[in-house]
Coordinates of C-alpha atoms and ligand atoms in Angstrom, one line a residue:
M1 CA -0.4 0.3 0.1
T2 CA 1.2 3.9 -0.5
V3 CA -0.2 6.5 1.6
Y4 CA -1.5 10.2 0.6
T5 CA -2.3 13.2 2.0
V6 CA -2.9 16.5 0.4
D7 CA -0.9 18.2 3.3
A8 CA 1.1 17.3 6.2
G9 CA 0.1 19.5 8.1
N10 CA 0.7 17.4 11.4
G11 CA 1.8 14.1 10.9
L12 CA -1.6 12.6 11.3
A13 CA -0.7 11.3 7.5
A14 CA 2.9 10.2 8.7
R15 CA 2.0 7.9 11.6
I16 CA -0.4 5.9 9.4
A17 CA 2.2 5.4 6.9
R18 CA 4.3 4.4 10.0
G19 CA 2.4 2.5 11.4
L20 CA 1.7 0.0 8.3
G21 CA 4.9 0.2 6.9
D22 CA 3.9 1.5 3.8
K23 CA 5.5 4.7 1.8
L24 CA 4.4 8.3 2.3
V25 CA 3.3 10.3 -0.7
I26 CA 2.1 14.3 -0.2
F27 CA 0.5 15.7 -3.1
E28 CA 1.5 18.9 -4.8
K29 CA -0.8 21.5 -4.4
K30 CA -1.7 25.1 -5.1
T31 CA -4.4 27.6 -5.8
F32 CA -4.9 29.3 -9.0
P33 CA -5.6 32.8 -8.8
D34 CA -8.8 33.0 -9.8
G35 CA -9.2 31.2 -5.8
E36 CA -9.6 27.2 -8.1
S37 CA -7.6 24.4 -6.1
Y38 CA -5.3 21.9 -8.0
V39 CA -3.6 19.2 -7.0
R40 CA -1.2 16.3 -8.9
V41 CA -0.1 13.1 -7.8
A42 CA 3.5 11.8 -9.1
E43 CA 3.7 8.7 -7.9
K44 CA 1.6 5.4 -8.9
P45 CA 0.4 3.2 -5.7
E46 CA 2.0 0.0 -4.6
G47 CA -1.2 -2.0 -4.3
A48 CA -3.8 0.1 -2.4
A49 CA -4.0 3.5 -2.1
I50 CA -4.5 4.8 1.2
L51 CA -5.9 8.8 0.9
V52 CA -5.7 10.4 4.9
H53 CA -7.4 14.0 4.9
S54 CA -9.2 16.2 7.1
L55 CA -11.7 18.6 6.3
Y56 CA -11.1 21.4 8.7
Y57 CA -11.5 24.8 8.0
P58 CA -11.8 25.4 5.0
Q59 CA -13.8 23.1 4.8
E60 CA -14.9 23.6 1.4
K61 CA -11.6 24.0 -0.2
R62 CA -10.1 21.3 1.5
T63 CA -13.3 19.1 0.2
M64 CA -13.2 19.8 -3.3
E65 CA -9.7 19.1 -2.9
L66 CA -10.2 15.3 -1.7
L67 CA -12.5 14.7 -4.2
M68 CA -10.2 15.9 -7.2
A69 CA -7.6 13.5 -5.2
I70 CA -9.4 10.5 -5.1
D71 CA -10.3 11.1 -8.9
A72 CA -6.9 11.9 -9.4
L73 CA -5.1 8.7 -8.0
K74 CA -7.9 6.3 -9.8
G75 CA -6.3 8.1 -12.7
I76 CA -3.3 7.4 -12.0
G77 CA -4.1 3.5 -12.0
A78 CA -4.6 2.7 -8.2
D79 CA -7.2 -0.1 -8.0
V80 CA -8.2 1.0 -4.7
V81 CA -8.6 4.1 -2.7
V82 CA -8.9 4.0 1.0
V83 CA -10.0 7.5 2.2
V84 CA -9.5 8.1 5.9
V85 CA -10.9 11.3 6.8
P86 CA -10.3 12.2 10.6
Y87 CA -12.6 15.0 10.7
M88 CA -15.5 15.2 8.3
A89 CA -16.6 18.2 8.1
Y90 CA -20.6 19.1 7.8
A91 CA -21.6 16.1 10.0
R92 CA -23.8 17.9 12.3
Q93 CA -26.0 18.8 9.4
D94 CA -27.2 15.0 9.6
K95 CA -30.8 15.6 9.0
R96 CA -33.4 18.6 7.9
F97 CA -34.1 20.6 10.9
L98 CA -35.8 23.3 9.6
E99 CA -37.5 22.9 6.4
G100 CA -35.7 23.9 3.2
E101 CA -32.2 23.0 4.8
P102 CA -30.1 20.1 3.1
I103 CA -28.6 17.4 4.7
S104 CA -25.4 18.7 4.5
I105 CA -23.8 15.4 5.5
G106 CA -26.0 13.0 3.0
I107 CA -24.3 15.3 -0.3
L108 CA -21.0 14.8 1.3
L109 CA -20.7 11.2 1.1
R110 CA -22.2 10.4 -2.1
S111 CA -19.8 12.8 -3.4
I112 CA -16.6 11.1 -1.5
E113 CA -18.4 7.5 -3.7
A114 CA -18.8 9.0 -6.2
A115 CA -15.3 10.1 -7.0
G116 CA -14.2 7.1 -6.3
A117 CA -13.6 5.7 -3.2
D118 CA -13.5 2.2 -2.2
A119 CA -13.8 2.5 1.2
L120 CA -14.0 5.2 3.9
V121 CA -12.6 5.5 7.8
V122 CA -13.5 8.3 10.0
V123 CA -13.1 9.4 13.3
D124 CA -16.0 10.0 15.8
I125 CA -17.8 10.5 13.1
H126 CA -21.6 13.0 14.6
K127 CA -23.8 10.2 14.1
P128 CA -22.4 6.7 12.7
S129 CA -25.5 5.8 11.3
V130 CA -25.3 8.6 8.7
L131 CA -22.5 6.2 7.0
E132 CA -24.9 3.3 6.2
E133 CA -27.5 5.4 5.2
W134 CA -25.6 7.2 2.3
L135 CA -22.7 5.1 1.9
R136 CA -23.0 1.7 0.1
I137 CA -18.5 1.1 0.2
P138 CA -17.7 -0.1 3.3
S139 CA -16.9 2.3 5.9
L140 CA -16.0 2.4 9.6
N141 CA -15.8 4.7 12.4
V142 CA -13.3 5.2 14.9
V143 CA -13.7 6.3 18.3
P144 CA -11.3 7.2 20.4
Y145 CA -12.7 6.0 23.8
A146 CA -9.6 4.3 24.9
E147 CA -7.0 7.2 24.0
V148 CA -8.5 9.9 26.0
A149 CA -9.3 7.7 28.9
D150 CA -6.0 6.8 28.8
Y151 CA -4.6 10.4 28.8
F152 CA -6.3 11.3 32.0
R153 CA -5.6 7.8 33.4
D154 CA -2.8 9.3 35.5
R155 CA -4.0 12.7 35.4
V156 CA -7.0 12.7 37.7
E157 CA -8.1 12.1 41.2
D158 CA -11.8 10.4 41.7
P159 CA -13.1 11.1 38.2
V160 CA -16.7 11.4 36.9
V161 CA -17.1 11.4 33.2
L162 CA -19.7 14.0 31.9
A163 CA -21.4 14.5 28.5
P164 CA -22.3 17.7 28.0
D165 CA -25.3 16.0 26.5
K166 CA -27.2 13.3 26.3
G167 CA -26.1 12.3 22.7
A168 CA -22.3 12.2 24.0
L169 CA -23.9 9.8 26.7
E170 CA -22.7 6.9 25.1
R171 CA -18.6 8.2 24.9
A172 CA -18.5 9.5 27.7
G173 CA -19.9 5.8 29.0
K174 CA -17.1 4.1 27.1
V175 CA -14.1 6.8 28.3
A176 CA -15.3 6.0 32.1
E177 CA -16.0 2.3 31.8
R178 CA -12.4 2.3 30.7
L179 CA -11.0 5.2 34.2
G180 CA -13.3 2.6 36.4
A181 CA -15.7 6.1 36.3
E182 CA -18.9 7.1 36.6
F183 CA -20.6 8.9 34.0
D184 CA -23.6 11.2 34.0
Y185 CA -25.0 13.8 30.8
I186 CA -25.7 17.9 31.3
V187 CA -29.0 18.6 29.8
K188 CA -28.5 21.2 26.6
E189 CA -30.5 23.0 24.3
R190 CA -29.6 24.7 21.6
D191 CA -32.0 27.6 20.1
R192 CA -31.8 25.9 16.2
I193 CA -32.8 29.7 15.2
T194 CA -30.2 32.3 17.3
G195 CA -27.8 29.4 17.9
E196 CA -28.3 30.4 21.8
V197 CA -27.0 27.4 24.2
R198 CA -28.9 26.7 27.5
A199 CA -28.1 24.4 30.2
I200 CA -30.2 22.9 32.5
A201 CA -28.8 22.0 35.9
K202 CA -29.1 18.3 36.2
K203 CA -28.8 16.6 39.6
L204 CA -25.1 15.6 39.9
D205 CA -23.5 14.3 42.1
V206 CA -19.7 15.6 40.8
K207 CA -18.4 17.2 44.5
D208 CA -14.9 17.1 45.3
H209 CA -14.5 15.1 42.2
D210 CA -12.1 16.1 38.8
V211 CA -15.0 16.3 36.4
I212 CA -14.0 14.8 32.9
I213 CA -16.3 16.5 30.4
V214 CA -16.4 14.9 27.0
D215 CA -17.6 15.2 23.4
D216 CA -17.2 15.0 20.0
I217 CA -16.6 18.8 19.1
I218 CA -15.4 21.8 20.4
S219 CA -16.3 24.2 17.6
T220 CA -16.8 28.2 20.1
G221 CA -16.1 26.2 23.4
G222 CA -19.9 27.1 24.6
T223 CA -21.0 23.8 25.1
M224 CA -18.1 22.9 27.6
A225 CA -17.8 26.3 28.6
L226 CA -21.6 25.7 30.2
A227 CA -20.9 22.3 31.7
A228 CA -17.7 23.6 33.3
K229 CA -19.8 26.4 34.8
H230 CA -22.5 23.8 35.5
S231 CA -19.9 21.3 37.1
L232 CA -18.1 24.0 39.4
E233 CA -20.9 25.6 40.6
N234 CA -22.2 22.1 42.1
G235 CA -18.4 21.6 44.0
A236 CA -16.6 19.7 41.4
R237 CA -12.4 20.1 42.4
R238 CA -10.9 20.4 38.9
V239 CA -12.5 20.3 35.8
Y240 CA -11.5 18.9 32.3
A241 CA -12.6 18.9 28.9
A242 CA -11.6 16.4 26.2
C243 CA -12.9 16.1 22.8
T244 CA -12.3 14.0 19.5
H245 CA -12.0 17.3 16.9
A246 CA -10.9 20.7 18.3
V247 CA -12.3 22.4 15.9
M248 CA -11.9 25.5 17.7
V249 CA -13.2 28.7 16.8
K250 CA -13.8 32.6 17.8
G251 CA -11.6 32.5 21.2
A252 CA -13.4 28.7 21.8
L253 CA -9.4 27.9 24.5
D254 CA -9.8 31.8 26.4
R255 CA -13.5 30.5 26.6
L256 CA -12.8 27.7 27.8
I257 CA -9.7 28.7 29.9
A258 CA -11.6 31.7 31.8
A259 CA -14.8 29.1 32.5
G260 CA -12.1 27.2 34.7
I261 CA -11.6 24.5 33.1
E262 CA -7.7 23.3 34.2
D263 CA -6.9 21.6 31.4
V264 CA -8.2 20.8 27.2
V265 CA -7.2 17.9 24.8
A266 CA -7.9 16.3 22.1
T267 CA -7.1 14.3 19.2
D268 CA -5.0 15.4 16.4
T269 CA -8.1 14.9 13.9
V270 CA -7.2 18.7 13.9
P271 CA -3.9 20.4 14.1
S272 CA -4.6 23.1 17.5
P273 CA -2.3 23.8 20.6
V274 CA -4.5 21.4 22.6
S275 CA -4.4 18.4 20.0
K276 CA -1.9 16.1 21.8
I277 CA -4.1 12.0 21.6
T278 CA -2.9 10.9 18.2
V279 CA -5.8 8.9 17.1
A280 CA -3.1 7.3 14.2
P281 CA -2.9 3.3 16.0
S282 CA -6.5 3.2 15.9
L283 CA -6.7 4.5 12.5
V284 CA -3.9 2.2 11.3
E285 CA -6.1 -0.8 12.9
A286 CA -9.1 0.2 10.9
V287 CA -7.3 1.0 7.4
K288 CA -6.1 -2.4 7.6
N289 CA -10.1 -4.0 8.7
V290 CA -11.5 -2.3 6.2
M291 CA -9.0 -3.6 4.0
G292 CA -9.6 -7.4 4.7
E293 CA -13.5 -6.3 3.8
I294 CA -13.0 -5.1 0.4
A295 CA -10.0 -7.7 -0.3
Ligands
R5P301 C1 -23.2 18.9 18.9 O1 -23.9 18.2 18.0 C2 -21.9 18.7 19.0 O2 -21.6 17.5 19.3 C3 -20.9 19.8 20.4 O3 -21.6 19.6 21.1 C4 -21.1 21.2 20.0 O4 -20.9 21.6 18.2 C5 -20.1 22.2 20.3 O5 -20.4 23.4 19.5 P1 -19.5 24.3 20.9 O6 -18.5 23.8 21.1 O7 -19.6 26.1 19.5 O8 -20.1 24.5 21.9

């Protein structure tokens, strides 16, 4: 196999290549004066091509690069292209919340398949069922429960793991299970029109515990900050924030620190100052598994 990436930003593609024992090839890329993107691959794959490309900001540009890179690999002769998207953009728009809206993740997944992907590996996609719903090719969703739990194992005392909303409860539960800790969730309501987030207090036994709040994404940090505030008001000793995807916009890190959070940590699906946990070993296993499925 040969591992490809369109830009080797934070070393994740290189770590995956090293884990697989394969070569890493970096695409040539540029932007034309009118803003259009260009990518080119100069080396044919040895066996299957594994394309690693994360869809963080600027999402539209990176999405186009991904689609073009898949097509370029097929064009240069790759029989099999396994696409690894560590952060899948647009995953939160997974249904028509309001009449007249698109199902953005559906369009994106169908486009990846239409471009020529033979399998897709993603990390902690917002709603895993969209993979089966929109794809016919094999797919795998890697969730870094173990990585997050292991990061905190020697850093916390008497931990309690919280999900900032009910939807994130399974993730928090699995992290808690590995730490031998209790878990719970906080009730959050988001106004779909204004985007305003309200936290409704739920009785949590966090007093004198270290609290680890675990979510899939930190974007503005508003959700985590609310959850942290709630925990501190209820007597938590220290509060930590962990997420898979550190999207981190609009001063998120400052908002989190200002909310009293001790440490913020994320995986390396999106490059950021807090992306300290690598998902490379899990992605290596996922690529091997998915290759077994399409062999
Ligand atoms: C929402 O459904 C997600 O799981 C995250 O909780 C949300 O995207 C976090 O956004 P923010 O950091 O802007 O509150």
